[in-house]
mmCIF file with all atom_site columns, C-alpha atoms in Angstrom:
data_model
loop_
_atom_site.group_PDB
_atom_site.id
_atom_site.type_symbol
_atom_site.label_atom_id
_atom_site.label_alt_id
_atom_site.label_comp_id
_atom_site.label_asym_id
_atom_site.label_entity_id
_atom_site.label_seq_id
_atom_site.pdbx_PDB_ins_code
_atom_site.Cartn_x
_atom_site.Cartn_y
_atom_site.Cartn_z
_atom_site.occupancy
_atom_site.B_iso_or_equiv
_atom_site.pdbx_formal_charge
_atom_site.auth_seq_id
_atom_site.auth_comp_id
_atom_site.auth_asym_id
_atom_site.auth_atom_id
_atom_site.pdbx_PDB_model_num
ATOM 1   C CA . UNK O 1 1   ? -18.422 69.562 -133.161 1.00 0.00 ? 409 UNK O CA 1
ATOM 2   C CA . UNK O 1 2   ? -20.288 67.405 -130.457 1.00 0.00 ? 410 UNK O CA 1
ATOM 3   C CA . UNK O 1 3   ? -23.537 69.726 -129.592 1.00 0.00 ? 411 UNK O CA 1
ATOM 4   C CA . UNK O 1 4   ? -25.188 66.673 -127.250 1.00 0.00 ? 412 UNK O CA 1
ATOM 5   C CA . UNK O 1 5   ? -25.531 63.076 -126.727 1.00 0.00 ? 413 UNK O CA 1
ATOM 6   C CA . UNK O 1 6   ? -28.678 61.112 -125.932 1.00 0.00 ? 414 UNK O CA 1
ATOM 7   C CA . UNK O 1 7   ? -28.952 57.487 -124.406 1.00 0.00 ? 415 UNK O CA 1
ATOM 8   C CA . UNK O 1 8   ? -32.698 55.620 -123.943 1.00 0.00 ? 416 UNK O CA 1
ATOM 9   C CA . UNK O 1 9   ? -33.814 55.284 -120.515 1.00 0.00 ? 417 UNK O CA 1
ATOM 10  C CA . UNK O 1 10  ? -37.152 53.859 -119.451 1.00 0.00 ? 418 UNK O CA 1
ATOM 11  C CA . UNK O 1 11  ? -36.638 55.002 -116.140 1.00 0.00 ? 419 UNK O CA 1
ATOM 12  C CA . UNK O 1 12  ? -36.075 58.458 -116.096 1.00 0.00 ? 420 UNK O CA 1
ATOM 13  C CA . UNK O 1 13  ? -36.404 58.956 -112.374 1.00 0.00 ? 421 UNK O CA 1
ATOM 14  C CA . UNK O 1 14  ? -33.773 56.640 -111.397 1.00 0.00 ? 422 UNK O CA 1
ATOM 15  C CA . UNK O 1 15  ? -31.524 57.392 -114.852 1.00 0.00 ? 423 UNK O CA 1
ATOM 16  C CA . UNK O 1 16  ? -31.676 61.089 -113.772 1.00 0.00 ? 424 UNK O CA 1
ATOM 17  C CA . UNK O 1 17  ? -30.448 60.266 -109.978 1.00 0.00 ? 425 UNK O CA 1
ATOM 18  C CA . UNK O 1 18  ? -27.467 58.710 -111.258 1.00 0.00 ? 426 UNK O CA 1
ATOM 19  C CA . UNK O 1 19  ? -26.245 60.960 -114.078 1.00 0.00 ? 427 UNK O CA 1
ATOM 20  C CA . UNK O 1 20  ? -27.033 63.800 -110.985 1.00 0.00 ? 428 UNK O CA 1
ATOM 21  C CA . UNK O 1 21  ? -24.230 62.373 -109.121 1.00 0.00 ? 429 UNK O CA 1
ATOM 22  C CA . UNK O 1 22  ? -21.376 61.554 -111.661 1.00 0.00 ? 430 UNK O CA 1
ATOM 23  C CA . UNK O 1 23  ? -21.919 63.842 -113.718 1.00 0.00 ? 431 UNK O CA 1
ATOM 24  C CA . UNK O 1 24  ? -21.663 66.895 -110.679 1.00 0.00 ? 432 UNK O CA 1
ATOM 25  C CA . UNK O 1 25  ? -18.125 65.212 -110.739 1.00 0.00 ? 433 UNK O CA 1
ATOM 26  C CA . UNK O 1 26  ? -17.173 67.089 -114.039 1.00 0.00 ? 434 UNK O CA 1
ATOM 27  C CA . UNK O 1 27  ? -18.993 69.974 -113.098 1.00 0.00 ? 435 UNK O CA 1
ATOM 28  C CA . UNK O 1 28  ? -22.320 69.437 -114.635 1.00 0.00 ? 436 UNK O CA 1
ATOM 29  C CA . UNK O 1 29  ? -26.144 70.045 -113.748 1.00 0.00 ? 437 UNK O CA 1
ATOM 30  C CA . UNK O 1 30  ? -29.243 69.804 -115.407 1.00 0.00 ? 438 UNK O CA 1
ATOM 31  C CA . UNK O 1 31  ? -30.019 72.412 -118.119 1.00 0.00 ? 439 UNK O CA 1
ATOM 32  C CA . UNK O 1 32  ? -33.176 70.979 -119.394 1.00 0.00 ? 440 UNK O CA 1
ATOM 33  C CA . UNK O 1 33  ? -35.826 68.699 -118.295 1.00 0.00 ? 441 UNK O CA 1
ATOM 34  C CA . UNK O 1 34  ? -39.246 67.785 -119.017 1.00 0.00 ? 442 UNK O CA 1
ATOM 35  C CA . UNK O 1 35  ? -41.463 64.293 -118.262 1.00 0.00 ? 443 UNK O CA 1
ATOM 36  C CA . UNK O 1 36  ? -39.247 62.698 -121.375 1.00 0.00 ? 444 UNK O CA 1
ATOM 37  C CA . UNK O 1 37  ? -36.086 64.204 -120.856 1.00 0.00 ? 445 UNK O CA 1
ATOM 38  C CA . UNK O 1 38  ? -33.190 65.326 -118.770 1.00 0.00 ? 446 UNK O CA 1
ATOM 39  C CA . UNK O 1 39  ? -30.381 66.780 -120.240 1.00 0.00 ? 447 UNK O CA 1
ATOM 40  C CA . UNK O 1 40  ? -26.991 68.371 -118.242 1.00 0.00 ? 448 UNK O CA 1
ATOM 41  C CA . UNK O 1 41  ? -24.588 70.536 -119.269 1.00 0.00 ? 449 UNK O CA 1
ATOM 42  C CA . UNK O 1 42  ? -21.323 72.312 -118.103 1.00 0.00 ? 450 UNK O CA 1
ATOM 43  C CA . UNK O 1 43  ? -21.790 75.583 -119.424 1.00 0.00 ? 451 UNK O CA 1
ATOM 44  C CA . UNK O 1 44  ? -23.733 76.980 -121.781 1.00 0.00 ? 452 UNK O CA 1
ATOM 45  C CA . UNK O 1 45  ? -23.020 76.432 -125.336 1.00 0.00 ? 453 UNK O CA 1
ATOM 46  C CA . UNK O 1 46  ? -20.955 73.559 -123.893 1.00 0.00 ? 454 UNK O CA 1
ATOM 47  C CA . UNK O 1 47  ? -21.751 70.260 -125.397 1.00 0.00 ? 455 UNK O CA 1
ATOM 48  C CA . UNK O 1 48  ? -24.774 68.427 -123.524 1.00 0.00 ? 456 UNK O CA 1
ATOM 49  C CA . UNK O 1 49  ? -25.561 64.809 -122.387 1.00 0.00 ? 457 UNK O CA 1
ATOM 50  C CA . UNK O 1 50  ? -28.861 63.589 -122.144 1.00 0.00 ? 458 UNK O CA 1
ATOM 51  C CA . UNK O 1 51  ? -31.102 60.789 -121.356 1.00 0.00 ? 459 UNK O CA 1
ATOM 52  C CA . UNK O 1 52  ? -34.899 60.518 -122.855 1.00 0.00 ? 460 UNK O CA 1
ATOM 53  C CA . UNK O 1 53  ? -37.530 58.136 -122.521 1.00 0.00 ? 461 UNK O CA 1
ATOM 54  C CA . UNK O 1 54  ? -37.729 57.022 -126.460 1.00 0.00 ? 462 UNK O CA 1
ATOM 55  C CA . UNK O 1 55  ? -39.972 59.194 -128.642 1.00 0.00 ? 463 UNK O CA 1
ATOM 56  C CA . UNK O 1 56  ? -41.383 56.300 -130.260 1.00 0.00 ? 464 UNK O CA 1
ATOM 57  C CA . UNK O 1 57  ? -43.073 54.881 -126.774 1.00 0.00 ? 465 UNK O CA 1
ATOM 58  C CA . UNK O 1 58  ? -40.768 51.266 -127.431 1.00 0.00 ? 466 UNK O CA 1
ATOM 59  C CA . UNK O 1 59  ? -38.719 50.492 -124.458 1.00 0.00 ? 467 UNK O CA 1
ATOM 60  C CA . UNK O 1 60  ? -35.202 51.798 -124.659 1.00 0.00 ? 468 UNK O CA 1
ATOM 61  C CA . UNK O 1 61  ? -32.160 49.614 -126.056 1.00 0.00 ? 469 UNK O CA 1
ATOM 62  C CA . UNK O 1 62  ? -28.416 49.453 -125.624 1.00 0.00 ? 470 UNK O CA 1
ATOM 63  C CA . UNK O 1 63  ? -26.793 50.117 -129.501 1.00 0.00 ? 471 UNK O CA 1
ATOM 64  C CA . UNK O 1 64  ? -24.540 47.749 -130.158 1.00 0.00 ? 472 UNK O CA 1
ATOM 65  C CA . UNK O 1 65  ? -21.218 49.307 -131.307 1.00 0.00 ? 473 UNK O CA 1
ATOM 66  C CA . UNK O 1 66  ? -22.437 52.676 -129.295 1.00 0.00 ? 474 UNK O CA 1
ATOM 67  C CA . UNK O 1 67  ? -20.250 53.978 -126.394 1.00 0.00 ? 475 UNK O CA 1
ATOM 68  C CA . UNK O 1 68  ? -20.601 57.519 -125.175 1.00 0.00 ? 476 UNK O CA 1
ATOM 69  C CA . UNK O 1 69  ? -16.820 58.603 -123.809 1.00 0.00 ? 477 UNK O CA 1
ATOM 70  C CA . UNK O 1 70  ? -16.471 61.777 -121.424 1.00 0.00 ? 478 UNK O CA 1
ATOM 71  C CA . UNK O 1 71  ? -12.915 63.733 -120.825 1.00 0.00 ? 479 UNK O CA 1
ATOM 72  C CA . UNK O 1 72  ? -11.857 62.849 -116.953 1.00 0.00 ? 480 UNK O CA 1
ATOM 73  C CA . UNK O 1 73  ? -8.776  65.518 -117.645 1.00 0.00 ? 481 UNK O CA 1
ATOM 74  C CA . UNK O 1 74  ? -6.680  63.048 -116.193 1.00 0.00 ? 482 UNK O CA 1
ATOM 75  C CA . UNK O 1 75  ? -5.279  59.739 -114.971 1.00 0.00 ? 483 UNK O CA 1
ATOM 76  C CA . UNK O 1 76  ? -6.619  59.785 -111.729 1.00 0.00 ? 484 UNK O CA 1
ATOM 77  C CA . UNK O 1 77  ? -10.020 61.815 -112.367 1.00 0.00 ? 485 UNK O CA 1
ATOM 78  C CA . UNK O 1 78  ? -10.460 59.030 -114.513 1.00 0.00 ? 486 UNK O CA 1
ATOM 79  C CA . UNK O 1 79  ? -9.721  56.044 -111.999 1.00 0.00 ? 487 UNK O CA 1
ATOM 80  C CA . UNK O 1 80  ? -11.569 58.553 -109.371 1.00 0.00 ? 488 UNK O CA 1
ATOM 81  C CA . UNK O 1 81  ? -15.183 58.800 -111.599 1.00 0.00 ? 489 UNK O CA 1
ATOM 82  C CA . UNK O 1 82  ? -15.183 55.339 -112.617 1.00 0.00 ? 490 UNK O CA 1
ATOM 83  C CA . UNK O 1 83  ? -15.370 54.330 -109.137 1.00 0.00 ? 491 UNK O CA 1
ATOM 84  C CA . UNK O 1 84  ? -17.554 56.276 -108.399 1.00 0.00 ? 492 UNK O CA 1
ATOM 85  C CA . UNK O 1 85  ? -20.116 55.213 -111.275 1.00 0.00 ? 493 UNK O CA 1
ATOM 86  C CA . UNK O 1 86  ? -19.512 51.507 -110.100 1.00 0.00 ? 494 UNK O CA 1
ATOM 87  C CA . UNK O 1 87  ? -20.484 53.011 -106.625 1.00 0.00 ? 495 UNK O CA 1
ATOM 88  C CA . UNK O 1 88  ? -23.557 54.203 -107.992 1.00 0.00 ? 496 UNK O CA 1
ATOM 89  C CA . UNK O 1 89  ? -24.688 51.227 -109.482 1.00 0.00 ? 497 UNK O CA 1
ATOM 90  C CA . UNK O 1 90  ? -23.254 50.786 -112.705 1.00 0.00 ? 498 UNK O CA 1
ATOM 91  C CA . UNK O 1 91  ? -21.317 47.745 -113.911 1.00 0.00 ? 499 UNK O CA 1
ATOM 92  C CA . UNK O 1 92  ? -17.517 46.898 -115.224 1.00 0.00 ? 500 UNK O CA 1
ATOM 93  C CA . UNK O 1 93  ? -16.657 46.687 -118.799 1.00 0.00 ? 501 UNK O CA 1
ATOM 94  C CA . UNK O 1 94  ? -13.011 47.303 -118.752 1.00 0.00 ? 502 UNK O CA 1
ATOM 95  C CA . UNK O 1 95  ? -11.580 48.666 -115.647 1.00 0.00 ? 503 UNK O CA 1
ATOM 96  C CA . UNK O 1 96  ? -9.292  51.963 -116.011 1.00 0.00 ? 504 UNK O CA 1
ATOM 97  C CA . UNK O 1 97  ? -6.197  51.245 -117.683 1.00 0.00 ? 505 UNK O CA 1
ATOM 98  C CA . UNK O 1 98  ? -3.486  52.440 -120.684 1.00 0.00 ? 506 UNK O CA 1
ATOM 99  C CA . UNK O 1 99  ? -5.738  50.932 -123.623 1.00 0.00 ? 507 UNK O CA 1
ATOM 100 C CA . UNK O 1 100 ? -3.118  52.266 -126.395 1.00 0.00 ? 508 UNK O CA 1
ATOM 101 C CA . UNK O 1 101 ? 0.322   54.799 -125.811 1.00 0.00 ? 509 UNK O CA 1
ATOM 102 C CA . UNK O 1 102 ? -1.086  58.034 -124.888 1.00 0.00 ? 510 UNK O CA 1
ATOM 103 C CA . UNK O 1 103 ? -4.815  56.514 -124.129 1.00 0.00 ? 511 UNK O CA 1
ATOM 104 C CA . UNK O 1 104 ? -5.959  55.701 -120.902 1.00 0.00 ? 512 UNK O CA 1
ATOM 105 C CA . UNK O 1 105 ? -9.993  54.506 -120.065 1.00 0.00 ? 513 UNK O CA 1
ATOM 106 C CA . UNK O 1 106 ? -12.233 52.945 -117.956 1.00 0.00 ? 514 UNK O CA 1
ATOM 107 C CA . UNK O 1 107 ? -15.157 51.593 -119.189 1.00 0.00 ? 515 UNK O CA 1
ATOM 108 C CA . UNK O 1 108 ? -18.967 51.000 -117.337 1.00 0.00 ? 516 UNK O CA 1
ATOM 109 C CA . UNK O 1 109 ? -22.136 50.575 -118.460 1.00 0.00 ? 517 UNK O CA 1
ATOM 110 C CA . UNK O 1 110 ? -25.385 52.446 -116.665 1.00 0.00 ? 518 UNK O CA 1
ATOM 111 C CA . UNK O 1 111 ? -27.767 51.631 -114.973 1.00 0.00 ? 519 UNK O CA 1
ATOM 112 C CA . UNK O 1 112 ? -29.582 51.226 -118.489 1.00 0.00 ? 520 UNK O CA 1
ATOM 113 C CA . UNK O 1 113 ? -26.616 48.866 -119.923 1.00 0.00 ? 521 UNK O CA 1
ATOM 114 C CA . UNK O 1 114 ? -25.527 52.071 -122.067 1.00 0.00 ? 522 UNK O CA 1
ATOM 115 C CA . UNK O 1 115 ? -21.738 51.519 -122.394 1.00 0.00 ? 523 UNK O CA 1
ATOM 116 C CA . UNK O 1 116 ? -19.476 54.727 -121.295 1.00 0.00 ? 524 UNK O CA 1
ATOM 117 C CA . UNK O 1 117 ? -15.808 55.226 -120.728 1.00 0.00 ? 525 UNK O CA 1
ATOM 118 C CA . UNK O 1 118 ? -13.990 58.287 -119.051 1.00 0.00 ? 526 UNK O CA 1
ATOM 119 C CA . UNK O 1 119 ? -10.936 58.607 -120.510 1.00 0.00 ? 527 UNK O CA 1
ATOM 120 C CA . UNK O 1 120 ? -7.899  60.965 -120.564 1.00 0.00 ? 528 UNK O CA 1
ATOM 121 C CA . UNK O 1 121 ? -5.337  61.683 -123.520 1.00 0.00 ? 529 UNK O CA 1
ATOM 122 C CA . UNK O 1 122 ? -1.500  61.888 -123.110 1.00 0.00 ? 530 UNK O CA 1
#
């Protein structure tokens, strides 16, 4: 159902250098780029992530309620990528954990403040 995801970045340079190294974690590289965008993908037709310098030339905000949450696979790919997205700079915002039977996350938020989780089901 999920074609892509997009989060604001006013620095696409650094933005792009980060999301380069987690996201090579679950197997992804850049599909598309351009001087506003960068957007990766793990296949194609696969669903894509993205991060754009906003179209309206204001600077880029966190939403407030907005989370974007990527499928680890498991337990410890999940424990494994949110250290390594601390590592690369990002910050804590609920450290890997059983949030619910059958649920298990760890929140972060980017370099941007965009708030992520990688999580894994059952």
């Amino acid at each position: 159902m999920i074609g892509y995801v997009t989060l604001g970045s006013d620095d696409l340079a650094r933005a792009g250098a980060f999301y380069d190294a987690l996201l090579a974690e679950l197997g992804a590289a850049r599909a598309m780029e351009s001087e506003r965008l960068i957007v990766w993908a793990t296949a194609a037709g696969a669903p894509m992530f993205g991060v754009f310098t906003p179209y309206d030339g204001q600077p880029a905000s966190v939403g407030n309620g907005s989370m974007v949450a990527l499928a680890a696979g498991s337990r410890e790919r999940v424990d494994t990528l949110y250290a390594k997205a601390l590592a690369l700079g990002a910050t804590d915002d609920g450290a890997p954990g059983e949030r619910m039977q059958g649920f298990y996350g760890g929140y972060f938020r980017d370099l941007d403040g965009h708030k992520l989780n990688f999580f894994h089901l059952g």
